[in-house]
Amino acid sequence: MGALSLGLVLTGCGGGGSKSGGGNSDTLIAYTGQSGDYQINFNPYSPTVIDGPGTVYEPLFFYNVAHKDDPTPRLGTEYSWNKEGTELSVTLRPDAKWTDGQKFTADDVVFTLDMIRKNPEMNSTGYAGTATAVDETHVKIAFDKPSFSDGPQILGRFWIVPKHIWSTLAKPSEDVMKNPVGTGPFKLADFKPQAFTLEANPDYYGGAPALKKIRFVALSGNQSGADALKAGQIDWQTGPVPDIKDVAKNYPGYQAITVPMNQAALFTCSNAELGCTGPQTDPAVRKAIYYAIDRTQLNALAFENTASEISPGYALVARDKALLSSKLTDQVAPMDPQADKASRLLEEAGYTKGSDGVYAKNGEKLTLTVKVVSGWTDYITAVTTIGEQLKKAGIKLTVQQVSWNEWSDARGRGQYELLIDSLSQGPAPDPYYPYSYFFSSKTTAPVGEAANPNFARFKNADVDAALDALKVIDPEDTAARQPYYDTIQAEIEKSMPYIPLLTGGTTSEFNTGKFTGWPTQDNLYAFPAVWGRPDNSEIFLHLKPAK
């Protein structure tokens, strides 16, 4: 979408981004990085959902992954575990109702949990509890063994859906939800491929939000987002803009905040036994790429030096420093390239360098394709830079720009060699959750079937056993948990199904002249990424039009 259509979309939604720019002062214009038209889908359990988790469909509690806070009540008001960790009791609020007017009850929670348990493609952490409605406002969830670590996932990342609607769906993980009915603070007002609008739910149990409308726009990529920000046409985006450290100066009325939580990586379809094909199925190739990358240069050229070190064991270097394993060869990935190590790994794996400087094995050149979303300028720059770096190491990398929809589908079905993305952190500030999401054999699938979200198709019996052990240990018992973290991190580093790049400094730009209540470094009440769910919904609830 070019500059002309950008103007049409934003004019049509009636709001300039700055307070003095005219338009609807209670409508927030948000850009999530969507490149190209939206395809309608508000199913919160679909990998192609465009919105809904937190805004339309709610969790029981909100967990702040950016800061260790007590969970905030949403549909739940209280919860407790029994001493053994085999029973979780939840008290529900009595005053919530669905946007079609029906009352929310414990039956909806039990139905949702049962649905997740019965549909593996919806069950991102292998939930295996048995939920029972004690009465309309109380639910008990029983487990065969201690399951403390299931708590934040069940309470904070299971989106509760209405039984009276979803019980009629034949395939709830695949149904394209066009008319979502939820309990959340917002509901769908209108949808067009170029933009859709959520409006405040007047019957929300917490009172109608002060923010009356949210307009999500589709642009042509990061440059269009930066241009729209400069023109005061959008109010919130998360992504790069020129001279990112001087947003307040260059974009009057706006402020920026950067939080280092986005673990960027080259995802690989790694498992030949599950149908992956290509040189990246060889761990030696994956590790050679890891050592060939110049992360210092990558940070400067692609991320304006806002990124920081990353661990190949995928514990966050800053937040989880105490959990970094001593069993790792590299506690953090090298910032400078180690060409000798890359060459040695390839040659030991049977690769020889040809006269053209490219390694080959059995007559096949070491060439790979990496998928990136069109318009994601930082990631496009990143993979282009990596391609130049790998050329020096004898690896040929072809960059393929595709639409978000094509990229998302390829990622889910394993129909790629490499793609650039990041590992999400899960419902609570604990590396157990990204491990259970991205490295458990329970959350993957053969190529051609949708994985959720172990997109690399990684399977490792030692990691699975360590994850099972962690589930039964009280999260407060860090000494008992560390040996299992050691195992997971060492096995991840050995296989490297997600080749670590950098911990991205996720930067958001806010229109503080139009709305108040944004997160700050001193009050980081939610992870401030516009695409973060349900984090964005918590921020929407805090915002008020500036007086």
Short mmCIF file of N, CA, C and O in Angstrom, two decimals, residues 26-85:
data_model
loop_
_atom_site.label_atom_id
_atom_site.label_comp_id
_atom_site.label_asym_id
_atom_site.label_seq_id
_atom_site.Cartn_x
_atom_site.Cartn_y
_atom_site.Cartn_z
N ASP A 26 -11.08 10.66 21.00
CA ASP A 26 -11.19 9.45 21.80
C ASP A 26 -10.95 8.19 20.96
O ASP A 26 -11.21 7.09 21.42
N THR A 27 -10.44 8.33 19.71
CA THR A 27 -10.11 7.19 18.87
C THR A 27 -8.60 7.06 18.75
O THR A 27 -7.92 7.99 18.33
N LEU A 28 -8.08 5.91 19.16
CA LEU A 28 -6.65 5.65 19.06
C LEU A 28 -6.37 4.93 17.75
O LEU A 28 -7.01 3.91 17.45
N ILE A 29 -5.42 5.45 16.98
CA ILE A 29 -5.02 4.81 15.73
C ILE A 29 -3.77 3.99 16.01
O ILE A 29 -2.75 4.53 16.43
N ALA A 30 -3.85 2.68 15.79
CA ALA A 30 -2.76 1.77 16.12
C ALA A 30 -2.24 1.10 14.86
O ALA A 30 -3.03 0.69 13.99
N TYR A 31 -0.92 0.96 14.80
CA TYR A 31 -0.30 0.21 13.71
C TYR A 31 0.55 -0.89 14.32
O TYR A 31 1.52 -0.62 15.03
N THR A 32 0.19 -2.14 14.04
CA THR A 32 0.85 -3.29 14.66
C THR A 32 2.01 -3.83 13.83
O THR A 32 2.66 -4.78 14.25
N GLY A 33 2.25 -3.23 12.66
CA GLY A 33 3.25 -3.78 11.74
C GLY A 33 2.62 -4.59 10.64
O GLY A 33 3.32 -5.17 9.80
N GLN A 34 1.27 -4.65 10.61
CA GLN A 34 0.57 -5.39 9.57
C GLN A 34 0.94 -4.84 8.20
O GLN A 34 0.72 -3.68 7.88
N SER A 35 1.52 -5.70 7.37
CA SER A 35 1.94 -5.32 6.02
C SER A 35 0.98 -5.94 5.02
O SER A 35 0.92 -7.15 4.87
N GLY A 36 0.20 -5.10 4.36
CA GLY A 36 -0.83 -5.62 3.45
C GLY A 36 -2.15 -5.77 4.18
O GLY A 36 -2.27 -5.56 5.38
N ASP A 37 -3.17 -6.12 3.42
CA ASP A 37 -4.53 -6.16 3.95
C ASP A 37 -4.68 -7.19 5.08
O ASP A 37 -4.03 -8.23 5.10
N TYR A 38 -5.61 -6.87 5.98
CA TYR A 38 -6.03 -7.83 6.99
C TYR A 38 -6.94 -8.88 6.38
O TYR A 38 -7.74 -8.58 5.48
N GLN A 39 -6.84 -10.10 6.88
CA GLN A 39 -7.82 -11.15 6.58
C GLN A 39 -8.58 -11.43 7.87
O GLN A 39 -7.98 -11.79 8.87
N ILE A 40 -9.87 -11.25 7.83
CA ILE A 40 -10.66 -11.28 9.06
C ILE A 40 -10.53 -12.61 9.78
O ILE A 40 -10.70 -13.68 9.21
N ASN A 41 -10.19 -12.55 11.05
CA ASN A 41 -10.15 -13.73 11.90
C ASN A 41 -9.91 -13.28 13.34
O ASN A 41 -8.82 -12.84 13.69
N PHE A 42 -10.94 -13.39 14.17
CA PHE A 42 -10.84 -13.02 15.57
C PHE A 42 -10.90 -14.25 16.48
O PHE A 42 -11.28 -14.14 17.64
N ASN A 43 -10.50 -15.40 15.93
CA ASN A 43 -10.40 -16.61 16.74
C ASN A 43 -9.11 -16.52 17.57
O ASN A 43 -8.02 -16.57 17.02
N PRO A 44 -9.21 -16.38 18.89
CA PRO A 44 -8.00 -16.16 19.70
C PRO A 44 -7.07 -17.36 19.74
O PRO A 44 -5.93 -17.23 20.18
N TYR A 45 -7.53 -18.51 19.27
CA TYR A 45 -6.69 -19.72 19.26
C TYR A 45 -6.13 -20.04 17.89
O TYR A 45 -5.49 -21.07 17.71
N SER A 46 -6.35 -19.17 16.93
CA SER A 46 -5.83 -19.37 15.59
C SER A 46 -4.47 -18.69 15.43
O SER A 46 -4.28 -17.58 15.93
N PRO A 47 -3.52 -19.32 14.72
CA PRO A 47 -2.22 -18.66 14.50
C PRO A 47 -2.33 -17.43 13.62
O PRO A 47 -1.39 -16.63 13.55
N THR A 48 -3.47 -17.24 12.93
CA THR A 48 -3.64 -16.06 12.07
C THR A 48 -4.62 -15.06 12.66
O THR A 48 -5.16 -14.22 11.94
N VAL A 49 -4.85 -15.12 13.98
CA VAL A 49 -5.74 -14.15 14.62
C VAL A 49 -5.18 -12.74 14.45
O VAL A 49 -3.96 -12.52 14.55
N ILE A 50 -6.03 -11.77 14.13
CA ILE A 50 -5.55 -10.39 13.95
C ILE A 50 -5.73 -9.55 15.21
O ILE A 50 -5.04 -8.56 15.39
N ASP A 51 -6.67 -9.93 16.07
CA ASP A 51 -6.79 -9.31 17.39
C ASP A 51 -7.90 -10.05 18.15
O ASP A 51 -8.55 -10.93 17.59
N GLY A 52 -8.06 -9.70 19.40
CA GLY A 52 -9.10 -10.32 20.22
C GLY A 52 -8.62 -10.75 21.59
O GLY A 52 -9.28 -10.47 22.59
N PRO A 53 -7.43 -11.43 21.71
CA PRO A 53 -6.97 -11.83 23.04
C PRO A 53 -6.73 -10.63 23.95
O PRO A 53 -5.89 -9.78 23.66
N GLY A 54 -7.50 -10.55 25.01
CA GLY A 54 -7.37 -9.44 25.96
C GLY A 54 -8.36 -8.33 25.71
O GLY A 54 -8.91 -7.77 26.66
N THR A 55 -8.58 -7.98 24.45
CA THR A 55 -9.49 -6.88 24.13
C THR A 55 -10.93 -7.37 24.07
O THR A 55 -11.83 -6.78 24.66
N VAL A 56 -11.16 -8.47 23.33
CA VAL A 56 -12.50 -9.04 23.17
C VAL A 56 -12.67 -10.25 24.09
O VAL A 56 -13.63 -10.35 24.85
N TYR A 57 -11.73 -11.18 24.00
CA TYR A 57 -11.74 -12.38 24.84
C TYR A 57 -10.74 -12.16 25.98
O TYR A 57 -9.61 -11.75 25.76
N GLU A 58 -11.17 -12.49 27.19
CA GLU A 58 -10.32 -12.19 28.34
C GLU A 58 -9.72 -13.44 28.97
O GLU A 58 -10.31 -14.53 28.92
N PRO A 59 -8.56 -13.26 29.63
CA PRO A 59 -8.06 -14.30 30.52
C PRO A 59 -8.70 -14.14 31.89
O PRO A 59 -9.44 -13.19 32.14
N LEU A 60 -8.38 -15.06 32.78
CA LEU A 60 -8.87 -14.95 34.15
C LEU A 60 -8.11 -13.87 34.93
O LEU A 60 -8.69 -13.16 35.74
N PHE A 61 -6.82 -13.74 34.65
CA PHE A 61 -5.98 -12.73 35.29
C PHE A 61 -5.00 -12.18 34.26
O PHE A 61 -4.70 -12.83 33.26
N PHE A 62 -4.49 -10.98 34.51
CA PHE A 62 -3.46 -10.40 33.67
C PHE A 62 -2.12 -10.51 34.39
O PHE A 62 -1.96 -10.04 35.52
N TYR A 63 -1.14 -11.14 33.71
CA TYR A 63 0.22 -11.26 34.23
C TYR A 63 1.12 -10.29 33.46
O TYR A 63 1.14 -10.29 32.23
N ASN A 64 1.90 -9.52 34.19
CA ASN A 64 2.82 -8.56 33.59
C ASN A 64 4.17 -9.24 33.36
O ASN A 64 4.90 -9.50 34.32
N VAL A 65 4.51 -9.51 32.11
CA VAL A 65 5.77 -10.20 31.82
C VAL A 65 6.96 -9.25 31.88
O VAL A 65 8.12 -9.69 31.90
N ALA A 66 6.72 -7.95 31.90
CA ALA A 66 7.81 -6.98 31.92
C ALA A 66 8.30 -6.67 33.32
O ALA A 66 9.39 -6.12 33.49
N HIS A 67 7.51 -7.04 34.31
CA HIS A 67 7.85 -6.68 35.70
C HIS A 67 7.18 -7.68 36.62
O HIS A 67 6.06 -8.12 36.36
N LYS A 68 7.85 -8.06 37.69
CA LYS A 68 7.29 -9.06 38.59
C LYS A 68 6.27 -8.43 39.52
O LYS A 68 6.59 -7.97 40.62
N ASP A 69 5.02 -8.41 39.07
CA ASP A 69 3.90 -7.88 39.83
C ASP A 69 2.93 -9.01 40.17
O ASP A 69 2.95 -10.07 39.54
N ASP A 70 2.06 -8.77 41.13
CA ASP A 70 0.98 -9.71 41.38
C ASP A 70 0.00 -9.67 40.20
O ASP A 70 -0.22 -8.61 39.60
N PRO A 71 -0.58 -10.82 39.85
CA PRO A 71 -1.53 -10.83 38.73
C PRO A 71 -2.72 -9.91 38.99
O PRO A 71 -3.19 -9.79 40.13
N THR A 72 -3.20 -9.26 37.95
CA THR A 72 -4.34 -8.36 38.03
C THR A 72 -5.62 -9.12 37.70
O THR A 72 -5.69 -9.79 36.67
N PRO A 73 -6.65 -9.05 38.53
CA PRO A 73 -7.89 -9.76 38.22
C PRO A 73 -8.53 -9.29 36.91
O PRO A 73 -8.57 -8.09 36.64
N ARG A 74 -9.00 -10.24 36.14
CA ARG A 74 -9.87 -9.93 34.99
C ARG A 74 -11.17 -10.71 35.22
O ARG A 74 -11.98 -10.30 36.03
N LEU A 75 -11.36 -11.85 34.55
CA LEU A 75 -12.57 -12.63 34.81
C LEU A 75 -12.50 -13.37 36.15
O LEU A 75 -13.51 -13.77 36.70
N GLY A 76 -11.30 -13.57 36.65
CA GLY A 76 -11.13 -14.16 37.97
C GLY A 76 -10.88 -13.08 39.00
O GLY A 76 -10.38 -11.99 38.68
N THR A 77 -11.21 -13.37 40.25
CA THR A 77 -10.95 -12.41 41.33
C THR A 77 -9.93 -12.95 42.34
O THR A 77 -9.18 -12.18 42.93
N GLU A 78 -9.91 -14.26 42.53
CA GLU A 78 -8.96 -14.89 43.46
C GLU A 78 -8.61 -16.28 42.94
O GLU A 78 -9.40 -16.90 42.20
N TYR A 79 -7.41 -16.75 43.33
CA TYR A 79 -7.06 -18.14 43.02
C TYR A 79 -6.14 -18.67 44.11
O TYR A 79 -5.48 -17.89 44.82
N SER A 80 -6.09 -19.99 44.24
CA SER A 80 -5.19 -20.60 45.22
C SER A 80 -4.90 -22.03 44.81
O SER A 80 -5.72 -22.68 44.14
N TRP A 81 -3.71 -22.50 45.20
CA TRP A 81 -3.32 -23.90 45.00
C TRP A 81 -3.45 -24.66 46.33
O TRP A 81 -3.27 -24.07 47.40
N ASN A 82 -3.71 -25.95 46.24
CA ASN A 82 -3.55 -26.76 47.43
C ASN A 82 -2.06 -26.98 47.67
O ASN A 82 -1.21 -26.64 46.84
N LYS A 83 -1.72 -27.52 48.82
CA LYS A 83 -0.31 -27.65 49.22
C LYS A 83 0.49 -28.51 48.26
O LYS A 83 1.67 -28.25 47.99
N GLU A 84 -0.15 -29.52 47.69
CA GLU A 84 0.55 -30.45 46.80
C GLU A 84 0.70 -29.93 45.37
O GLU A 84 1.43 -30.51 44.57
N GLY A 85 -0.02 -28.86 45.04
CA GLY A 85 0.03 -28.35 43.68
C GLY A 85 -0.77 -29.18 42.70
O GLY A 85 -0.52 -29.16 41.49
#
